[in-house]
Coordinates of C-alpha atoms and ligand atoms in Angstrom, one line a residue:
M43 CA -2.3 -4.3 -35.5
A44 CA -3.5 -4.0 -31.9
I45 CA -0.8 -3.1 -29.4
T46 CA -0.8 -5.4 -26.4
R47 CA -0.3 -3.5 -23.2
R48 CA 0.5 -4.6 -19.7
K49 CA -2.2 -4.6 -17.0
A50 CA -1.8 -2.6 -13.8
L51 CA -3.9 -3.4 -10.8
I52 CA -4.4 -0.4 -8.5
T53 CA -5.9 -1.1 -5.1
G54 CA -7.4 1.8 -3.1
A55 CA -8.1 3.3 -6.6
S56 CA -10.6 5.9 -5.5
G57 CA -8.3 7.1 -2.7
G58 CA -5.8 10.0 -3.0
M59 CA -2.7 8.0 -4.0
G60 CA -4.7 5.3 -5.9
K61 CA -6.2 7.9 -8.2
A62 CA -2.9 9.6 -8.9
C63 CA -1.3 6.2 -9.6
A64 CA -4.2 5.2 -11.9
R65 CA -3.9 8.4 -14.0
L66 CA -0.1 8.1 -14.3
L67 CA 0.3 4.3 -14.9
G68 CA -2.9 4.3 -17.0
T69 CA -1.1 6.3 -19.8
T70 CA 1.0 3.3 -20.7
Q71 CA -0.9 0.3 -19.1
D72 CA -4.5 -1.0 -19.1
L73 CA -6.1 -0.6 -15.7
V74 CA -7.8 -2.9 -13.3
L75 CA -9.1 -0.9 -10.3
T76 CA -10.4 -1.9 -6.9
D77 CA -11.6 -0.1 -3.8
A78 CA -14.1 -0.5 -1.0
S79 CA -15.6 2.9 -1.8
P80 CA -18.7 3.2 -4.0
R81 CA -17.0 6.2 -5.6
L82 CA -14.9 3.8 -7.6
A83 CA -17.5 3.3 -10.4
Q84 CA -17.6 7.1 -11.0
F85 CA -13.8 7.4 -11.1
A86 CA -13.6 4.5 -13.5
E87 CA -16.2 6.2 -15.8
E88 CA -14.3 9.5 -15.6
L89 CA -11.1 7.7 -16.7
R90 CA -12.8 5.9 -19.5
A91 CA -14.3 9.2 -20.7
E92 CA -10.8 10.7 -20.7
G93 CA -9.6 7.8 -23.0
Y94 CA -8.0 5.5 -20.4
T95 CA -8.6 1.8 -20.8
V96 CA -10.1 0.4 -17.6
T97 CA -10.8 -3.3 -18.0
G98 CA -12.4 -3.7 -14.6
A99 CA -13.6 -1.7 -11.6
H100 CA -14.1 -4.0 -8.7
Q101 CA -15.8 -2.5 -5.7
G102 CA -15.6 -4.3 -2.4
D103 CA -13.5 -5.2 0.7
L104 CA -10.1 -6.4 -0.4
G105 CA -10.3 -9.0 2.3
N106 CA -13.1 -10.7 0.4
E107 CA -12.0 -13.9 -1.3
A108 CA -14.6 -13.7 -4.1
L109 CA -13.6 -10.1 -4.9
L110 CA -9.9 -11.2 -5.1
Q111 CA -10.8 -14.0 -7.5
A112 CA -12.8 -11.7 -9.7
I113 CA -9.9 -9.2 -9.8
M114 CA -7.4 -12.0 -10.7
A115 CA -9.6 -13.3 -13.5
D116 CA -9.4 -9.7 -14.9
M117 CA -5.6 -9.6 -14.5
R118 CA -4.9 -12.7 -16.6
S119 CA -3.2 -11.5 -19.8
G120 CA -0.1 -13.7 -20.2
L121 CA 2.0 -10.5 -19.9
P122 CA 4.0 -9.3 -16.9
L123 CA 1.7 -7.5 -14.6
T124 CA 2.0 -4.4 -12.4
L125 CA 0.5 -4.0 -8.9
I126 CA 0.3 -0.8 -7.0
H127 CA -1.3 -1.6 -3.6
T128 CA -2.4 1.6 -1.9
A129 CA -5.6 0.4 -0.1
G130 CA -5.2 1.0 3.6
L131 CA -6.7 2.4 6.8
S132 CA -5.1 4.9 9.3
P133 CA -5.9 5.7 13.0
S134 CA -8.1 8.7 12.0
L135 CA -10.3 6.4 9.9
A136 CA -10.5 3.1 11.9
K137 CA -9.8 1.2 15.1
A138 CA -6.8 -1.0 15.8
G139 CA -8.5 -4.3 14.6
P140 CA -9.6 -3.2 11.1
I141 CA -6.3 -1.4 10.6
M142 CA -4.4 -4.6 11.1
Q143 CA -6.9 -6.6 9.0
V144 CA -6.7 -4.3 6.0
N145 CA -3.1 -3.1 6.1
L146 CA -1.5 -6.5 6.8
V147 CA -3.9 -9.5 6.5
A148 CA -5.6 -8.3 3.3
T149 CA -2.1 -7.4 1.8
V150 CA -0.9 -11.0 2.4
R151 CA -4.1 -12.4 0.8
L152 CA -3.7 -10.1 -2.2
L153 CA -0.1 -11.2 -2.7
D154 CA -1.0 -14.8 -2.4
A155 CA -3.8 -14.4 -5.0
I156 CA -1.6 -12.6 -7.5
E157 CA 1.4 -15.0 -7.2
P158 CA 0.1 -17.6 -9.7
L159 CA 0.0 -14.7 -12.4
L160 CA 3.6 -13.6 -12.0
R161 CA 5.7 -13.7 -15.1
P162 CA 9.3 -12.4 -15.7
G163 CA 9.1 -8.6 -15.6
A164 CA 6.2 -8.4 -13.2
A165 CA 6.6 -5.7 -10.6
A166 CA 4.7 -4.7 -7.4
V167 CA 4.8 -1.7 -5.1
L168 CA 3.2 -1.9 -1.6
I169 CA 2.5 1.4 0.1
A170 CA 3.9 1.1 3.7
S171 CA 4.5 4.2 5.8
S172 CA 7.2 6.3 7.5
A173 CA 5.3 5.3 10.7
G174 CA 6.7 1.8 10.2
H175 CA 10.3 3.3 10.3
L176 CA 9.7 5.2 13.5
M177 CA 8.2 2.2 15.4
P178 CA 10.8 0.3 17.5
Q179 CA 11.1 -3.4 16.6
I180 CA 9.1 -5.6 19.0
P181 CA 10.3 -9.2 18.4
E182 CA 7.1 -10.7 19.7
A183 CA 4.9 -8.6 17.4
A184 CA 7.3 -9.3 14.4
A185 CA 7.1 -13.0 15.0
L186 CA 3.2 -12.9 15.1
M187 CA 3.0 -10.6 12.0
A188 CA 5.2 -13.0 10.0
D189 CA 2.1 -15.3 9.7
P190 CA -1.0 -13.1 9.7
L191 CA -3.1 -15.9 8.2
A192 CA -2.7 -18.1 11.2
P193 CA -6.1 -18.8 12.7
D194 CA -5.3 -17.1 16.1
F195 CA -3.4 -14.1 14.6
M196 CA -6.0 -11.4 15.2
P197 CA -6.8 -12.3 18.9
R198 CA -3.0 -12.6 19.7
I199 CA -1.9 -9.4 18.0
S200 CA -4.9 -7.5 19.4
A201 CA -4.0 -8.7 22.9
L202 CA -0.4 -7.5 22.4
I203 CA -1.5 -4.1 21.1
D204 CA -4.1 -3.6 23.9
G205 CA -1.4 -4.4 26.4
M206 CA 1.0 -1.9 24.9
A207 CA -1.8 0.8 24.7
Q208 CA -3.0 0.1 28.3
G209 CA -6.6 0.4 27.4
D210 CA -6.3 3.7 25.4
A211 CA -8.2 2.9 22.1
E212 CA -6.7 5.9 20.3
K213 CA -3.1 4.8 21.2
A214 CA -4.0 1.2 20.2
G215 CA -5.0 2.5 16.7
G216 CA -1.6 4.3 16.3
I217 CA 0.3 1.2 17.5
S218 CA -1.7 -1.1 15.2
Y219 CA -1.0 1.2 12.2
S220 CA 2.7 1.5 12.9
L221 CA 3.1 -2.3 13.5
S222 CA 1.1 -3.2 10.4
K223 CA 3.2 -1.0 8.2
Q224 CA 6.4 -2.3 9.8
A225 CA 5.1 -5.8 8.9
V226 CA 4.6 -4.6 5.3
L227 CA 8.3 -3.7 5.1
A228 CA 9.3 -7.2 6.3
L229 CA 6.7 -8.7 3.9
T230 CA 8.3 -6.9 1.0
Q231 CA 11.7 -8.4 1.8
R232 CA 10.3 -11.9 2.2
R233 CA 8.3 -11.9 -1.0
A234 CA 11.3 -10.5 -2.9
L235 CA 13.1 -13.7 -2.0
A236 CA 10.2 -15.8 -3.4
W237 CA 9.6 -13.6 -6.5
G238 CA 13.2 -13.1 -7.6
P239 CA 13.6 -16.6 -9.1
L240 CA 10.3 -16.0 -11.1
G241 CA 11.9 -12.8 -12.5
A242 CA 9.4 -10.7 -10.6
R243 CA 10.2 -7.7 -8.3
I244 CA 8.5 -6.2 -5.3
T245 CA 9.3 -3.0 -3.4
S246 CA 7.6 -0.7 -1.0
I247 CA 7.2 3.1 -0.6
S248 CA 7.0 4.7 2.8
P249 CA 5.2 8.1 2.4
G250 CA 5.6 10.9 4.9
M251 CA 2.7 13.3 5.2
I252 CA 0.9 13.4 1.9
L253 CA -2.2 15.6 1.7
T254 CA -4.7 13.0 0.4
P255 CA -8.1 12.6 2.1
M256 CA -6.4 10.3 4.6
G257 CA -3.4 12.6 5.0
Q258 CA -5.6 15.6 5.6
K259 CA -7.2 13.9 8.6
E260 CA -3.9 12.6 10.0
A261 CA -2.3 16.1 9.6
Q262 CA -4.8 17.3 12.3
T263 CA -3.3 14.9 14.9
S264 CA -0.1 15.7 16.9
G265 CA 1.8 12.8 15.2
G266 CA 0.7 13.8 11.7
A267 CA 1.5 17.5 12.3
A268 CA 5.0 16.5 13.6
M269 CA 5.6 14.4 10.5
Q270 CA 4.6 17.3 8.3
N271 CA 6.6 19.9 10.2
A272 CA 9.7 17.6 10.3
A273 CA 10.2 17.6 6.5
P274 CA 13.4 19.6 5.7
L275 CA 11.9 20.2 2.2
G276 CA 9.3 22.4 4.0
R277 CA 6.2 21.2 2.4
P278 CA 3.7 18.3 2.7
G279 CA 3.7 15.7 -0.2
V280 CA 1.1 15.5 -2.9
A281 CA -0.4 12.2 -4.2
N282 CA 1.6 12.5 -7.4
D283 CA 4.9 12.5 -5.5
I284 CA 4.0 8.9 -4.6
A285 CA 2.7 8.0 -8.1
L286 CA 5.9 9.2 -9.7
A287 CA 8.0 7.1 -7.3
A288 CA 5.8 4.1 -7.9
Q289 CA 6.0 4.6 -11.7
F290 CA 9.8 4.5 -11.4
L291 CA 9.8 1.4 -9.2
V292 CA 7.7 -0.7 -11.6
S293 CA 9.6 0.5 -14.7
A294 CA 12.4 -1.3 -16.6
E295 CA 14.8 1.4 -15.2
A296 CA 14.3 -0.2 -11.8
S297 CA 15.0 -3.7 -13.0
F298 CA 17.7 -4.4 -10.3
I299 CA 15.6 -3.0 -7.4
S300 CA 13.7 -5.5 -5.3
G301 CA 13.0 -6.2 -1.6
C302 CA 13.6 -2.6 -0.4
D303 CA 11.7 0.4 0.7
L304 CA 11.8 3.9 -0.7
L305 CA 11.0 6.8 1.8
V306 CA 9.1 9.5 0.0
D307 CA 8.8 11.9 2.9
G308 CA 10.5 15.1 2.2
G309 CA 13.3 14.0 4.5
S310 CA 11.1 13.7 7.7
I311 CA 12.6 10.4 8.8
A312 CA 16.1 11.8 8.3
A313 CA 15.2 14.8 10.5
F314 CA 13.9 12.5 13.3
R315 CA 17.0 10.2 13.1
Q316 CA 19.4 13.2 13.2
G317 CA 17.5 14.7 16.2
A318 CA 16.5 17.7 14.2
A319 CA 12.8 17.1 14.8
K320 CA 10.7 15.5 17.6
I321 CA 7.9 12.8 17.2
G322 CA 4.6 14.4 18.2
Ligands
LIG651 N1 -1.6 10.1 3.2 C1 -0.6 9.9 4.0 O1 0.0 10.9 4.5 C2 0.0 8.6 4.1 C3 1.2 8.5 4.8 C4 1.8 7.2 5.0 C5 1.2 6.1 4.4 N2 0.0 6.2 3.8 C6 -0.5 5.0 3.2 O2 -0.8 5.2 1.8 C7 -1.9 4.4 1.4 C8 -2.8 5.2 0.6 O3 -3.4 6.2 1.4 P1 -4.1 7.5 0.9 O4 -3.4 8.6 1.6 O5 -4.3 7.5 -0.6 O6 -5.5 7.3 1.6 P2 -7.0 7.4 1.1 O7 -7.9 7.2 2.3 O8 -7.2 8.6 0.3 O9 -7.1 6.1 0.2 C9 -7.1 4.8 0.7 C10 -8.2 4.0 -0.1 O10 -8.2 2.7 0.4 C11 -9.5 2.2 0.4 N3 -9.7 1.1 1.4 C12 -9.7 1.2 2.7 N4 -10.0 0.0 3.2 C13 -10.2 -0.9 2.2 C14 -10.6 -2.2 2.1 N5 -10.8 -3.0 3.2 N6 -10.7 -2.8 0.8 C15 -10.5 -2.0 -0.3 N7 -10.2 -0.7 -0.2 C16 -10.0 -0.2 1.0 C17 -10.3 3.4 0.8 O11 -11.7 3.3 0.4 C18 -9.6 4.5 0.1 O12 -10.2 4.9 -1.1 C19 -2.4 3.8 2.6 O13 -2.0 2.4 2.7 C20 -1.9 4.6 3.8 O14 -1.7 3.9 5.0 C21 -0.6 7.4 3.6

């Protein structure tokens, strides 16, 4: 008799954390993978050759509606699903606008698309960032970011970020990243309210400095170096630190955990909060 397994959708699946999550979750669940990178097809083939079940590998921009529909068609199984959303852009990789589009707007579109498939037992983890914890709350930004699908969202948030950065494009990228991740923390709380009555859970993880391809670039910046040096545990994180935390958060052992964020940062945020380290 065939064993029916849950399906896990991993976004950013050919990135550092995405790969680690696919390898770990893929031991017990069938995988649906997506990433903008053309490296995705090769990674999916590697996994299949190693015995993993990959039912779909969808290459493209997560903001693309047709791509989302194709992914969701692949996710239909009647069983509770798993979502690990790692796709994202950081200031070393992109400018302020695309960072906000991918980290927040595409995240909201993804959650909207997956909601009709939620069943009791479904669980999602969004990857936020410790940067979202360090950013002070800006009520005007928070109000705008509560509705990122509004037609005037991008011009309005871009104007706010440009004003804060005073024309410094590098600074604007950092502000956009921190705000977008702060918005993911709030989004997790809001969706937990909507998903709870469906028996579905949603949480987020805020990584500190994790030496993935993105993390290696960020570690060269003053902010990234400060994050890494702040960790009382005295080491940067590895992608599997995030995958192991995500595996717990989507497991039955975490069945009373929803609407909250887990810092996986080696203690960096605690060090900043306690005044034991300075932001770069
Ligand atoms: N690495 C760190 O130190 C660190 C720290 C805090 C938060 N994060 C967050 O963790 C998540 C995973 O990052 P990572 O370190 O694995 O980075 P990574 O760059 O290795 O992987 C990210 C993946 O997202 C994909 N992606 C980017 N834009 C996309 C789009 N529009 N559509 C589809 N896919 C897209 C990229 O192709 C890439 O494969 C990100 O959201 C990042 O912001 C990372």
